[in-house]
Amino acid sequence: MKKQRGLLINRKNSLLKPIGIFDSGLGGLTVAKEVFRFMPHENVIYFGDTARVPYGNKSKETITRFSTENAIFLKSRGVKLIVVACNTSCSLSLPILKKRLKMPIIGVINPAVKKAVEISKSGRIGVIGTNSTINSKAYDKRLKMLDRKIKVFSKSCPLFVPLAEEGWLDTDITYRTAKMYLDYLKLKNIDTLILACTHYPLLKKIIKKVMGKKVELIDSTSEVARAVKATLKQLGSLNEQKKKPGYQFYVSDEATHFIKVGEKFLGRKISCARKV
Amino acid sequence: MKKQRGLLINRKNSLLKPIGIFDSGLGGLTVAKEVFRFMPHENVIYFGDTARVPYGNKSKETITRFSTENAIFLKSRGVKLIVVACNTSCSLSLPILKKRLKMPIIGVINPAVKKAVEISKSGRIGVIGTNSTINSKAYDKRLKMLDRKIKVFSKSCPLFVPLAEEGWLDTDITYRTAKMYLDYLKLKNIDTLILACTHYPLLKKIIKKVMGKKVELIDSTSEVARAVKATLKQLGSLNEQKKKPGYQFYVSDEATHFIKVGEKFLGRKISCARKV
């Protein structure tokens, strides 16, 4: 009886453990937002590596070192599952993280790729992301693994992140920049375009304007939240207690900028972010 | 006699010691280029913090921590003087670095400011740089210290660095971005504009096009090299031996990208850059 009670307490504790999410900066808050929405009772810890952002032009070795440190930090806070919300980290370091951390880890690539293959009729799929993400060919490989016949066309768009961070979401300059990057993909007659960077959904309106109505944009955030929920259910760790959840935010640089811009990404107030 | 010979050897060794230069990335190579030109016999060690670049949107505390680590690295390599080629580091951390390192340290602000005050006729001076540089008001304070009557107008131009790194030095998009940032300074009738970021000289042509011929652009690189030479002379540490100098390059991320882009900044081959 005592043993059974102990097991029950253990299970309850494990349900209450938070979900950990990390990103190179604040872009991953778009994923956090969906996690909050899909699993309204889960406690969440978010870590943004704002002192070393961006990852998009850095090497595999450096990105893997940073990502491992971020994941170890979250593990040390007792999370039950880690979401790697940074496309660059996922493209270059996900298999290594899974091997090193030995705990459930979910990235942003698989959910987006599955959705794209499901939606695309012509089998011609575009991928846009940072230099490191595109050069890694992680999306191309995963798409081909699901369906060998798929044609993948990718293009890195290095100015999209600084444009989004500058808040120039719907300016003529951003439109011209988008045309400069995307005209190549338009020529390739794709019918589906994966936004392989957490900042890009902020530029959706302009990307849509350049690509035209017939091209479906895949923004992986809700797909990732769905995958997290499915995994937790499968592991028996989904927290469905109707209590108000706790959200904690950590950053590696000063919190002021993170809070100010982060609230826009998250669509809700961030009462506190701690520097670690 | 023996003691005197020992002193002579010490002096010769001290002359041969390298000059250390650091920057958040590769922008500081524009300063290195001028140091090579003005002091063709000096050995030089350059360090680019490419794993944590850029510094321009980060906090004073983080920038000071990174800058101190960079300076300590150069000191450990036995340099006789350190040039802080990063405007953001100088704006936020130079006094602290000087206090902590206790060795000759030269920044990029003073030389540029002196030159601007010397050249300006109207006393209306503009400053452009990263968010952190402009918010620090380091240039404003220094200009006012030299001449209280000077009117300073500053503007941060966060997209200039990514545009320069993308290689869009003379495109319509860059011109429109420059107009967006600089029209405010044009309205202020400045006659001198300080380019307070090592990347900005790459966009000189477009900045000139927007500001008009009457506005003098101050690019501090040659002023900095002059200041280094004067300081070494004053300290009796200027190396004028007619030997071929040695140049060493160190980076905190993989060297490939640094070498490829760095050669453009430096205008000469980089045979090797070591990751530390």
Coordinates of C-alpha atoms in Angstrom, one line a residue:
Chain A
M1 CA 0.0 0.0 0.0
K2 CA 2.8 2.3 1.1
K3 CA 4.8 1.4 -2.0
Q4 CA 1.8 2.0 -4.3
R5 CA 1.3 5.5 -2.7
G6 CA 5.0 6.3 -3.3
L7 CA 4.6 5.3 -7.0
L8 CA 1.5 7.5 -7.2
I9 CA 3.4 10.5 -5.7
N10 CA 6.3 9.9 -8.1
R11 CA 4.0 9.8 -11.1
K12 CA 2.2 13.0 -9.9
N13 CA 5.6 14.7 -9.5
S14 CA 6.7 13.6 -12.9
L15 CA 3.5 15.1 -14.4
L16 CA 4.2 18.4 -12.7
K17 CA 7.7 18.6 -14.1
P18 CA 8.0 21.4 -16.6
I19 CA 8.6 21.2 -20.4
G20 CA 11.9 22.9 -21.3
I21 CA 12.2 25.0 -24.5
F22 CA 15.4 26.6 -25.8
D23 CA 16.2 28.8 -28.7
S24 CA 19.2 31.0 -29.7
G25 CA 17.2 34.0 -28.7
L26 CA 13.5 35.0 -28.6
G27 CA 12.3 33.5 -31.9
G28 CA 11.4 30.3 -30.0
L29 CA 8.8 32.1 -28.1
T30 CA 6.5 31.5 -31.1
V31 CA 6.8 27.8 -30.3
A32 CA 6.3 28.5 -26.6
K33 CA 3.1 30.3 -27.4
E34 CA 1.7 27.2 -29.2
V35 CA 2.8 24.9 -26.4
F36 CA 0.9 27.1 -23.9
R37 CA -2.2 26.9 -26.2
F38 CA -2.1 23.2 -26.8
M39 CA -1.2 22.1 -23.3
P40 CA -2.7 24.8 -21.0
H41 CA -1.9 23.0 -17.8
E42 CA 1.8 22.3 -18.4
N43 CA 4.5 24.1 -16.5
V44 CA 7.1 25.5 -19.0
I45 CA 10.7 26.8 -18.7
Y46 CA 12.0 28.8 -21.6
F47 CA 15.7 29.6 -22.1
G48 CA 16.9 32.1 -24.8
D49 CA 20.7 32.3 -25.4
T50 CA 20.5 36.0 -26.0
A51 CA 24.2 36.6 -25.2
R52 CA 25.3 34.4 -28.1
V53 CA 22.5 35.0 -30.6
P54 CA 22.3 34.5 -33.6
Y55 CA 23.4 31.0 -34.4
G56 CA 22.5 31.2 -38.1
N57 CA 26.0 31.9 -39.5
K58 CA 28.1 29.9 -37.0
S59 CA 29.8 26.5 -37.4
K60 CA 28.4 23.1 -36.5
E61 CA 30.9 22.7 -33.7
T62 CA 30.0 26.0 -32.1
I63 CA 26.3 25.5 -32.5
T64 CA 26.5 22.0 -31.0
R65 CA 28.5 23.3 -28.0
F66 CA 26.0 26.1 -27.3
S67 CA 23.0 23.8 -27.8
T68 CA 24.4 21.2 -25.5
E69 CA 25.0 23.8 -22.8
N70 CA 21.4 25.1 -23.2
A71 CA 20.0 21.6 -23.0
I72 CA 22.1 20.7 -19.9
F73 CA 20.8 23.9 -18.2
L74 CA 17.2 22.9 -18.8
K75 CA 17.9 19.3 -17.7
S76 CA 19.4 20.7 -14.5
R77 CA 16.1 22.5 -13.9
G78 CA 14.3 19.2 -13.9
V79 CA 12.4 19.3 -17.1
K80 CA 10.6 16.2 -18.4
L81 CA 11.1 16.9 -22.1
I82 CA 13.1 19.4 -24.1
V83 CA 11.9 21.3 -27.2
V84 CA 14.7 22.6 -29.4
A85 CA 12.9 25.5 -30.9
C86 CA 15.9 26.8 -32.9
N87 CA 16.0 25.5 -36.5
T88 CA 19.8 26.0 -36.7
S89 CA 20.4 23.9 -33.6
C90 CA 18.0 21.2 -34.9
S91 CA 19.6 21.2 -38.3
L92 CA 23.1 20.8 -37.0
S93 CA 22.9 19.2 -33.5
L94 CA 19.7 17.3 -32.8
P95 CA 21.1 13.8 -33.1
I96 CA 24.1 14.7 -30.9
L97 CA 21.8 16.3 -28.3
K98 CA 19.6 13.2 -28.2
K99 CA 22.6 10.9 -27.7
R100 CA 24.2 13.1 -25.0
L101 CA 21.2 14.1 -23.0
K102 CA 19.4 10.7 -22.9
M103 CA 15.9 12.2 -22.4
P104 CA 12.9 13.0 -24.7
I105 CA 13.9 15.8 -27.1
I106 CA 11.7 17.2 -29.8
G107 CA 13.0 19.4 -32.6
V108 CA 11.2 21.6 -35.1
I109 CA 12.2 19.8 -38.3
N110 CA 10.2 16.6 -38.3
P111 CA 6.8 18.1 -37.5
A112 CA 7.3 20.7 -40.3
V113 CA 8.5 18.1 -42.8
K114 CA 5.6 15.7 -42.2
K115 CA 3.1 18.5 -42.6
A116 CA 4.7 19.7 -45.9
V117 CA 4.7 16.2 -47.4
E118 CA 1.1 15.7 -46.3
I119 CA 0.0 19.0 -47.9
S120 CA 2.1 19.2 -51.1
K121 CA 0.3 18.0 -54.3
S122 CA 3.1 18.6 -56.8
G123 CA 5.9 17.2 -54.6
R124 CA 7.9 20.4 -55.2
I125 CA 8.7 21.8 -51.8
G126 CA 10.7 25.0 -50.9
V127 CA 12.7 25.5 -47.7
I128 CA 13.9 28.9 -46.4
G129 CA 16.2 29.5 -43.4
T130 CA 19.5 30.8 -42.1
N131 CA 22.8 30.1 -43.9
S132 CA 23.7 27.3 -41.4
T133 CA 20.3 25.6 -41.6
I134 CA 20.2 25.7 -45.4
N135 CA 23.9 24.6 -45.8
S136 CA 23.3 21.6 -43.4
K137 CA 20.7 20.2 -45.9
A138 CA 18.9 18.8 -42.8
Y139 CA 15.4 19.6 -44.3
D140 CA 16.3 18.2 -47.7
K141 CA 17.5 14.9 -46.2
R142 CA 14.4 14.5 -44.0
L143 CA 12.0 15.3 -46.8
K144 CA 13.7 12.8 -49.1
M145 CA 13.6 10.2 -46.4
L146 CA 9.8 10.5 -46.2
D147 CA 9.4 10.5 -50.0
R148 CA 12.3 9.9 -52.4
K149 CA 10.3 11.5 -55.3
I150 CA 10.0 14.9 -53.6
K151 CA 12.0 17.8 -55.2
V152 CA 13.4 20.2 -52.7
F153 CA 14.5 23.8 -53.5
S154 CA 16.2 25.7 -50.7
K155 CA 17.3 29.3 -50.2
S156 CA 18.9 31.0 -47.2
C157 CA 17.5 34.5 -46.4
P158 CA 20.1 36.0 -43.9
L159 CA 18.4 39.4 -43.8
F160 CA 15.0 38.1 -42.7
V161 CA 16.0 37.8 -39.0
P162 CA 17.5 41.3 -38.7
L163 CA 14.5 42.8 -40.7
A164 CA 12.1 41.0 -38.3
E165 CA 14.0 42.2 -35.2
E166 CA 14.0 45.8 -36.6
G167 CA 10.2 45.5 -36.7
W168 CA 10.1 46.2 -40.5
L169 CA 7.5 43.5 -41.0
D170 CA 5.6 45.2 -43.8
T171 CA 7.8 47.7 -45.5
D172 CA 8.8 48.2 -49.1
I173 CA 12.4 47.4 -48.2
T174 CA 11.4 44.0 -46.7
Y175 CA 9.2 43.3 -49.8
R176 CA 12.1 44.0 -52.1
T177 CA 14.4 41.8 -50.0
A178 CA 11.9 39.0 -50.0
K179 CA 11.6 39.3 -53.8
M180 CA 15.4 39.2 -54.1
Y181 CA 15.5 35.9 -52.1
L182 CA 12.3 34.2 -53.2
D183 CA 12.1 34.9 -57.0
Y184 CA 14.3 31.8 -57.4
L185 CA 11.8 29.6 -55.6
K186 CA 8.9 31.1 -57.5
L187 CA 10.6 30.1 -60.8
K188 CA 10.8 26.5 -59.4
N189 CA 7.0 26.3 -59.2
I190 CA 6.9 25.0 -55.7
D191 CA 3.4 24.5 -54.1
T192 CA 4.6 24.4 -50.4
L193 CA 7.2 26.5 -48.6
I194 CA 8.6 25.6 -45.2
L195 CA 9.6 28.6 -43.0
A196 CA 12.6 26.9 -41.4
C197 CA 13.3 29.7 -38.9
T198 CA 11.3 30.8 -35.9
H199 CA 11.5 34.5 -36.9
Y200 CA 10.0 34.0 -40.4
P201 CA 6.4 33.7 -39.4
L202 CA 6.6 37.4 -38.5
L203 CA 7.2 38.1 -42.2
K204 CA 4.4 35.7 -43.4
K205 CA 2.4 38.5 -45.0
I206 CA 5.2 39.7 -47.2
I207 CA 6.4 36.1 -48.0
K208 CA 2.8 35.3 -49.1
K209 CA 2.7 38.5 -51.2
V210 CA 5.8 37.5 -53.1
M211 CA 5.1 33.7 -53.4
G212 CA 1.4 34.2 -54.3
K213 CA -1.7 32.6 -52.9
K214 CA -1.2 29.1 -54.5
V215 CA 1.9 28.4 -52.3
E216 CA 1.1 27.0 -48.9
L217 CA 3.4 28.3 -46.1
I218 CA 4.4 25.8 -43.4
D219 CA 5.1 27.4 -40.1
S220 CA 6.1 24.5 -37.8
T221 CA 5.1 26.1 -34.4
S222 CA 1.7 24.4 -34.0
E223 CA 3.0 21.1 -35.5
V224 CA 5.7 21.1 -32.9
A225 CA 3.2 21.7 -30.0
R226 CA 1.1 18.8 -31.4
A227 CA 4.2 16.5 -31.4
V228 CA 5.1 17.5 -27.9
K229 CA 1.6 16.7 -26.7
A230 CA 1.6 13.3 -28.5
T231 CA 5.0 12.4 -27.0
L232 CA 4.0 13.3 -23.5
K233 CA 0.7 11.3 -23.8
Q234 CA 2.7 8.3 -25.1
L235 CA 5.1 8.6 -22.1
G236 CA 2.2 9.0 -19.7
S237 CA 3.6 12.4 -18.6
L238 CA 0.9 14.7 -19.9
N239 CA -0.2 17.0 -17.1
E240 CA -4.0 17.4 -17.3
Q241 CA -4.6 18.7 -13.8
K242 CA -6.7 21.8 -14.0
K243 CA -4.2 24.0 -12.1
K244 CA -2.8 27.3 -13.3
P245 CA 0.6 26.5 -14.9
G246 CA 3.9 28.2 -14.0
Y247 CA 6.0 29.8 -16.7
Q248 CA 9.7 30.7 -16.2
F249 CA 11.9 32.6 -18.6
Y250 CA 15.7 32.5 -18.5
V251 CA 18.2 34.4 -20.7
S252 CA 22.0 34.6 -21.0
D253 CA 22.1 38.4 -21.5
E254 CA 20.2 41.2 -19.8
A255 CA 16.4 40.6 -19.7
T256 CA 15.0 44.1 -20.7
H257 CA 15.2 43.7 -24.5
F258 CA 14.0 40.1 -24.3
I259 CA 11.0 41.1 -22.3
K260 CA 10.1 44.0 -24.5
V261 CA 10.4 42.2 -27.8
G262 CA 9.4 38.8 -26.4
E263 CA 6.0 40.0 -25.4
K264 CA 5.3 40.7 -29.1
F265 CA 6.4 37.2 -30.1
L266 CA 4.5 35.6 -27.3
G267 CA 1.4 37.7 -27.4
R268 CA 1.2 37.9 -23.6
K269 CA 3.0 39.6 -20.7
I270 CA 6.4 38.3 -19.5
S271 CA 6.4 39.3 -15.8
C272 CA 10.0 38.3 -15.3
A273 CA 13.1 36.8 -17.1
R274 CA 16.1 35.8 -15.1
K275 CA 19.7 36.2 -16.4
V276 CA 21.8 33.1 -15.9
Chain B
M1 CA 78.3 46.2 -18.8
K2 CA 76.5 42.9 -18.4
K3 CA 73.5 44.7 -16.9
Q4 CA 73.4 47.2 -19.8
R5 CA 73.5 44.4 -22.3
G6 CA 70.6 42.7 -20.5
L7 CA 68.6 45.9 -20.7
L8 CA 69.3 46.2 -24.4
I9 CA 68.2 42.6 -25.0
N10 CA 65.0 43.4 -22.9
R11 CA 64.3 46.5 -25.0
K12 CA 64.8 44.6 -28.2
N13 CA 62.5 41.8 -27.0
S14 CA 59.9 44.4 -26.0
L15 CA 60.1 46.0 -29.5
L16 CA 59.5 42.6 -31.1
K17 CA 56.4 42.0 -29.1
P18 CA 53.2 42.0 -31.2
I19 CA 50.4 44.6 -31.2
G20 CA 47.1 42.9 -30.3
I21 CA 43.9 43.8 -32.0
F22 CA 40.4 42.4 -31.1
D23 CA 37.0 42.8 -32.5
S24 CA 33.6 41.1 -32.1
G25 CA 34.2 39.6 -35.5
L26 CA 36.0 40.5 -38.7
G27 CA 35.1 44.2 -39.0
G28 CA 38.2 45.1 -37.0
L29 CA 40.3 43.8 -39.9
T30 CA 39.8 47.2 -41.5
V31 CA 41.7 48.6 -38.5
A32 CA 44.4 45.9 -38.8
K33 CA 44.8 46.8 -42.5
E34 CA 45.8 50.4 -41.5
V35 CA 48.0 49.2 -38.6
F36 CA 49.9 47.0 -41.2
R37 CA 50.2 50.0 -43.5
F38 CA 51.3 52.6 -40.9
M39 CA 53.7 50.3 -39.0
P40 CA 55.0 47.8 -41.7
H41 CA 57.5 46.2 -39.3
E42 CA 55.2 45.5 -36.4
N43 CA 54.2 41.9 -35.5
V44 CA 50.4 41.7 -35.1
I45 CA 48.0 39.3 -33.4
Y46 CA 44.3 39.7 -34.4
F47 CA 41.5 38.1 -32.5
G48 CA 37.9 37.9 -33.8
D49 CA 35.2 36.7 -31.4
T50 CA 33.2 35.1 -34.3
A51 CA 31.4 32.6 -32.0
R52 CA 29.6 35.4 -30.1
V53 CA 29.4 38.0 -32.8
P54 CA 27.6 40.5 -33.1
Y55 CA 27.9 42.6 -29.9
G56 CA 25.8 45.5 -31.2
N57 CA 22.5 44.6 -29.5
K58 CA 23.9 43.1 -26.3
S59 CA 24.1 44.5 -22.8
K60 CA 26.9 46.4 -21.2
E61 CA 27.6 43.6 -18.7
T62 CA 27.8 40.9 -21.4
I63 CA 29.9 43.1 -23.8
T64 CA 32.3 43.9 -20.9
R65 CA 32.6 40.2 -20.0
F66 CA 33.3 39.2 -23.6
S67 CA 35.8 42.2 -24.2
T68 CA 37.7 41.4 -21.0
E69 CA 38.1 37.7 -22.0
N70 CA 39.3 38.8 -25.5
A71 CA 41.8 41.3 -24.0
I72 CA 43.1 38.7 -21.5
F73 CA 43.7 36.3 -24.3
L74 CA 45.8 38.8 -26.2
K75 CA 47.7 39.7 -23.1
S76 CA 48.5 36.0 -22.5
R77 CA 50.0 36.0 -26.0
G78 CA 52.5 38.7 -24.9
V79 CA 51.2 41.7 -26.8
K80 CA 52.7 45.1 -26.0
L81 CA 49.6 47.1 -26.7
I82 CA 45.9 46.3 -27.3
V83 CA 43.7 47.9 -29.9
V84 CA 40.0 47.5 -29.2
A85 CA 38.8 47.7 -32.8
C86 CA 35.1 47.1 -31.9
N87 CA 33.1 50.3 -31.5
T88 CA 30.5 48.6 -29.3
S89 CA 33.3 47.3 -26.9
C90 CA 34.9 50.8 -26.8
S91 CA 31.6 52.5 -26.1
L92 CA 30.6 50.3 -23.2
S93 CA 33.8 48.8 -21.8
L94 CA 37.0 50.8 -22.6
P95 CA 37.5 52.4 -19.1
I96 CA 36.9 49.0 -17.4
L97 CA 39.3 47.3 -19.7
K98 CA 42.0 49.9 -19.1
K99 CA 41.5 49.5 -15.3
R100 CA 41.6 45.7 -15.3
L101 CA 44.3 45.0 -17.9
K102 CA 46.9 47.6 -16.7
M103 CA 48.6 48.0 -20.0
P104 CA 48.4 50.3 -23.0
I105 CA 45.0 50.0 -24.6
I106 CA 43.8 52.1 -27.5
G107 CA 40.1 52.4 -28.6
V108 CA 38.5 53.6 -31.8
I109 CA 36.5 56.5 -30.3
N110 CA 39.0 59.1 -29.4
P111 CA 40.9 59.2 -32.7
A112 CA 37.6 59.5 -34.7
V113 CA 36.2 62.2 -32.3
K114 CA 39.4 64.3 -32.5
K115 CA 39.3 64.1 -36.3
A116 CA 35.6 65.1 -36.5
V117 CA 36.1 68.1 -34.3
E118 CA 39.1 69.2 -36.3
I119 CA 37.2 68.9 -39.6
S120 CA 33.7 70.2 -38.7
K121 CA 33.1 73.8 -39.5
S122 CA 29.5 74.1 -38.4
G123 CA 29.9 72.2 -35.2
R124 CA 27.0 69.9 -36.2
I125 CA 28.3 66.3 -36.1
G126 CA 26.4 63.1 -36.8
V127 CA 27.2 59.7 -35.4
I128 CA 25.9 56.3 -36.7
G129 CA 26.5 52.9 -35.1
T130 CA 24.9 49.8 -33.6
N131 CA 22.1 50.1 -31.1
S132 CA 24.4 49.5 -28.1
T133 CA 27.0 52.1 -29.3
I134 CA 24.4 54.8 -29.9
N135 CA 22.5 54.1 -26.7
S136 CA 25.7 54.3 -24.7
K137 CA 26.1 58.0 -25.8
A138 CA 29.9 57.4 -25.6
Y139 CA 30.6 59.4 -28.8
D140 CA 28.3 62.3 -27.7
K141 CA 30.0 62.6 -24.3
R142 CA 33.5 62.5 -25.8
L143 CA 32.6 65.1 -28.5
K144 CA 31.1 67.4 -25.9
M145 CA 34.2 67.0 -23.7
L146 CA 36.3 68.3 -26.6
D147 CA 34.0 71.2 -27.3
R148 CA 30.9 72.0 -25.3
K149 CA 29.3 73.9 -28.2
I150 CA 29.2 71.0 -30.6
K151 CA 25.7 69.7 -31.5
V152 CA 25.6 65.9 -31.8
F153 CA 22.9 64.0 -33.7
S154 CA 23.1 60.2 -33.6
K155 CA 21.2 57.3 -35.2
S156 CA 21.6 53.6 -34.9
C157 CA 21.5 51.6 -38.1
P158 CA 21.1 48.0 -37.1
L159 CA 20.6 46.7 -40.7
F160 CA 24.0 48.1 -42.0
V161 CA 26.1 45.2 -40.5
P162 CA 23.9 42.4 -42.0
L163 CA 23.7 44.2 -45.3
A164 CA 27.5 44.6 -45.4
E165 CA 28.0 40.9 -44.4
E166 CA 25.5 39.9 -47.1
G167 CA 27.7 41.7 -49.6
W168 CA 24.9 44.0 -50.7
L169 CA 27.2 47.0 -50.8
D170 CA 25.7 48.9 -53.6
T171 CA 22.1 47.7 -54.1
D172 CA 18.8 49.5 -54.3
I173 CA 17.7 47.8 -51.1
T174 CA 20.8 49.1 -49.2
Y175 CA 20.2 52.6 -50.7
R176 CA 16.6 52.6 -49.5
T177 CA 17.7 51.4 -46.0
A178 CA 20.3 54.1 -45.8
K179 CA 17.7 56.7 -46.7
M180 CA 15.4 55.4 -44.1
Y181 CA 18.1 55.7 -41.4
L182 CA 19.9 58.8 -42.6
D183 CA 17.2 61.2 -43.8
Y184 CA 16.8 62.3 -40.1
L185 CA 20.5 63.3 -40.0
K186 CA 20.2 65.1 -43.3
L187 CA 17.5 67.2 -41.9
K188 CA 19.8 68.2 -39.1
N189 CA 22.2 69.9 -41.5
I190 CA 25.3 68.1 -40.2
D191 CA 28.6 68.7 -42.0
T192 CA 30.5 65.7 -40.6
L193 CA 29.4 62.1 -40.0
I194 CA 31.3 59.6 -37.8
L195 CA 31.0 56.0 -39.0
A196 CA 31.1 54.5 -35.5
C197 CA 31.2 50.8 -36.6
T198 CA 34.0 49.0 -38.4
H199 CA 31.6 47.5 -41.0
Y200 CA 30.2 50.9 -42.1
P201 CA 33.2 51.9 -44.3
L202 CA 32.1 49.1 -46.7
L203 CA 28.9 51.1 -47.3
K204 CA 30.7 54.4 -47.7
K205 CA 29.6 54.9 -51.3
I206 CA 25.9 54.6 -50.5
I207 CA 26.1 56.6 -47.3
K208 CA 27.8 59.4 -49.3
K209 CA 25.1 59.1 -52.0
V210 CA 22.4 59.7 -49.4
M211 CA 24.2 62.3 -47.3
G212 CA 25.5 64.4 -50.2
K213 CA 29.0 65.6 -51.1
K214 CA 29.1 68.3 -48.5
V215 CA 29.1 65.9 -45.6
E216 CA 32.5 64.6 -44.6
L217 CA 32.6 60.9 -43.5
I218 CA 35.0 60.0 -40.7
D219 CA 36.1 56.5 -40.8
S220 CA 38.4 56.0 -37.8
T221 CA 40.6 53.2 -39.1
S222 CA 43.6 55.3 -40.2
E223 CA 43.2 57.7 -37.2
V224 CA 43.5 54.7 -34.9
A225 CA 46.6 53.4 -36.6
R226 CA 48.1 56.9 -36.2
A227 CA 47.3 56.9 -32.5
V228 CA 48.8 53.4 -32.1
K229 CA 52.1 54.6 -33.7
A230 CA 52.2 57.7 -31.6
T231 CA 51.7 55.8 -28.4
L232 CA 54.3 53.2 -29.2
K233 CA 56.8 55.9 -30.1
Q234 CA 56.1 57.7 -26.8
L235 CA 56.6 54.4 -24.9
G236 CA 59.8 53.7 -26.8
S237 CA 58.3 50.4 -28.1
L238 CA 58.0 51.2 -31.8
N239 CA 59.6 48.4 -33.9
E240 CA 61.5 49.9 -36.8
Q241 CA 63.7 47.0 -37.6
K242 CA 63.4 46.3 -41.2
K243 CA 62.4 42.7 -40.8
K244 CA 59.3 41.0 -42.4
P245 CA 56.6 41.1 -39.7
G246 CA 54.5 38.1 -38.5
Y247 CA 50.7 38.3 -38.5
Q248 CA 48.6 35.8 -36.5
F249 CA 44.9 35.5 -36.7
Y250 CA 42.7 33.8 -34.0
V251 CA 38.9 33.3 -34.0
S252 CA 36.5 31.7 -31.5
D253 CA 34.4 29.9 -34.2
E254 CA 35.5 27.9 -37.3
A255 CA 38.0 29.8 -39.5
T256 CA 36.7 29.1 -43.0
H257 CA 34.1 32.0 -43.2
F258 CA 36.5 34.4 -41.4
I259 CA 39.2 33.7 -43.9
K260 CA 36.9 34.0 -46.9
V261 CA 35.2 37.3 -45.9
G262 CA 38.2 38.6 -43.9
E263 CA 40.4 38.7 -47.0
K264 CA 38.0 41.2 -48.6
F265 CA 38.1 43.4 -45.4
L266 CA 41.9 43.1 -45.2
G267 CA 42.7 43.4 -48.9
R268 CA 45.3 40.6 -48.6
K269 CA 45.5 36.8 -48.2
I270 CA 45.0 35.3 -44.7
S271 CA 47.1 32.1 -44.9
C272 CA 45.8 30.7 -41.6
A273 CA 43.4 31.5 -38.7
R274 CA 43.4 29.4 -35.6
K275 CA 40.3 28.6 -33.6
V276 CA 40.7 29.0 -29.8

